[in-house]
Amino acid sequence: SWRIGSLYVQPGRHIVQAGGVDVALTYKEYELLCALLEADGRVLTRDTLLSTIWGYDFDGDTRTVDVHIRRLRQKLGEAGSCIETVKGIGYKIGG
């Protein structure tokens, strides 16, 4: 399991909590969060996230990742601030 600030994730049981409150995520949002946590502070590019989570090489627009990250941050509330944007590259989990 992972704990970063007020964010708690237990992958085996699909539990995500922010500030002690359960957060309901879609499957893709959950996978995205886990991929960022597994990267352990390393930056994941949008392309890496697309191929990892969506399982294909994406031609053109990588906004799909941005939209999911935005939704994920909204659902996590204050805890969502641990997801950092690395301008022009991708995303990482800070700590």
CSV table of C-alpha atoms in Angstrom, one decimal:
chain,number,residue,atom,x,y,z
A,1,SER,CA,0.0,0.0,0.0
A,2,TRP,CA,1.0,3.6,-0.5
A,3,ARG,CA,0.6,6.7,1.8
A,4,ILE,CA,1.5,10.1,0.6
A,5,GLY,CA,0.3,12.9,2.7
A,6,SER,CA,-3.5,12.4,3.1
A,7,LEU,CA,-3.6,10.0,0.2
A,8,TYR,CA,-3.8,6.3,1.0
A,9,VAL,CA,-4.0,3.6,-1.7
A,10,GLN,CA,-4.3,-0.2,-1.1
A,11,PRO,CA,-3.9,-1.8,-4.6
A,12,GLY,CA,-4.9,-5.4,-3.7
A,13,ARG,CA,-8.3,-4.2,-2.3
A,14,HIS,CA,-8.8,-1.3,-4.7
A,15,ILE,CA,-9.1,1.1,-1.8
A,16,VAL,CA,-8.3,4.8,-2.4
A,17,GLN,CA,-8.8,7.3,0.4
A,18,ALA,CA,-8.1,11.0,0.6
A,19,GLY,CA,-8.1,12.5,4.0
A,20,GLY,CA,-9.6,9.3,5.5
A,21,VAL,CA,-12.6,9.4,3.1
A,22,ASP,CA,-13.1,6.7,0.4
A,23,VAL,CA,-12.8,8.0,-3.1
A,24,ALA,CA,-14.6,6.3,-6.0
A,25,LEU,CA,-12.4,6.2,-9.1
A,26,THR,CA,-13.1,4.8,-12.6
A,27,TYR,CA,-10.9,1.9,-13.6
A,28,LYS,CA,-8.7,4.2,-15.8
A,29,GLU,CA,-8.3,6.8,-13.1
A,30,TYR,CA,-7.3,4.1,-10.6
A,31,GLU,CA,-4.8,2.6,-13.1
A,32,LEU,CA,-3.3,6.0,-13.7
A,33,LEU,CA,-2.9,6.7,-10.0
A,34,CYS,CA,-1.2,3.3,-9.4
A,35,ALA,CA,1.1,3.8,-12.4
A,36,LEU,CA,2.2,7.2,-11.0
A,37,LEU,CA,2.7,5.7,-7.5
A,38,GLU,CA,4.7,2.7,-8.8
A,39,ALA,CA,7.0,5.1,-10.7
A,40,ASP,CA,8.1,6.2,-7.2
A,41,GLY,CA,8.8,9.9,-8.0
A,42,ARG,CA,10.0,9.3,-11.6
A,43,VAL,CA,8.3,11.4,-14.3
A,44,LEU,CA,6.0,9.4,-16.6
A,45,THR,CA,5.5,10.9,-20.1
A,46,ARG,CA,2.0,11.2,-21.6
A,47,ASP,CA,3.0,8.6,-24.2
A,48,THR,CA,4.2,6.2,-21.5
A,49,LEU,CA,0.9,6.6,-19.6
A,50,LEU,CA,-1.1,6.2,-22.8
A,51,SER,CA,0.6,3.0,-23.8
A,52,THR,CA,0.6,1.7,-20.2
A,53,ILE,CA,-3.0,2.5,-19.3
A,54,TRP,CA,-4.8,2.6,-22.6
A,55,GLY,CA,-2.6,-0.1,-24.2
A,56,TYR,CA,-1.9,1.6,-27.6
A,57,ASP,CA,0.3,4.0,-29.4
A,58,PHE,CA,-1.7,7.2,-29.7
A,59,ASP,CA,-1.5,9.3,-32.8
A,60,GLY,CA,-1.7,13.0,-32.2
A,61,ASP,CA,-3.4,14.4,-29.2
A,62,THR,CA,-2.4,13.2,-25.7
A,63,ARG,CA,-5.2,15.3,-24.0
A,64,THR,CA,-6.8,12.0,-22.9
A,65,VAL,CA,-4.1,11.7,-20.2
A,66,ASP,CA,-4.5,15.4,-19.2
A,67,VAL,CA,-8.3,15.0,-18.9
A,68,HIS,CA,-8.0,11.9,-16.7
A,69,ILE,CA,-5.3,13.6,-14.5
A,70,ARG,CA,-7.6,16.6,-14.0
A,71,ARG,CA,-10.5,14.4,-13.0
A,72,LEU,CA,-8.3,12.4,-10.7
A,73,ARG,CA,-7.0,15.5,-9.0
A,74,GLN,CA,-10.6,16.8,-8.6
A,75,LYS,CA,-11.8,13.5,-7.0
A,76,LEU,CA,-8.8,13.4,-4.7
A,77,GLY,CA,-9.4,17.0,-3.5
A,78,GLU,CA,-6.5,18.3,-1.5
A,79,ALA,CA,-4.6,15.0,-1.8
A,80,GLY,CA,-4.6,15.5,-5.6
A,81,SER,CA,-1.9,18.1,-5.2
A,82,CYS,CA,0.6,15.3,-4.9
A,83,ILE,CA,0.2,14.7,-8.6
A,84,GLU,CA,2.7,17.1,-10.2
A,85,THR,CA,2.7,18.3,-13.8
A,86,VAL,CA,6.2,18.3,-15.3
A,87,LYS,CA,5.8,20.9,-18.0
A,88,GLY,CA,6.1,19.6,-21.6
A,89,ILE,CA,6.9,16.1,-20.4
A,90,GLY,CA,4.2,14.4,-18.2
A,91,TYR,CA,3.4,13.7,-14.6
A,92,LYS,CA,4.8,12.4,-11.4
A,93,ILE,CA,3.8,11.9,-7.8
A,94,GLY,CA,5.5,14.3,-5.5
A,95,GLY,CA,5.8,13.7,-1.8
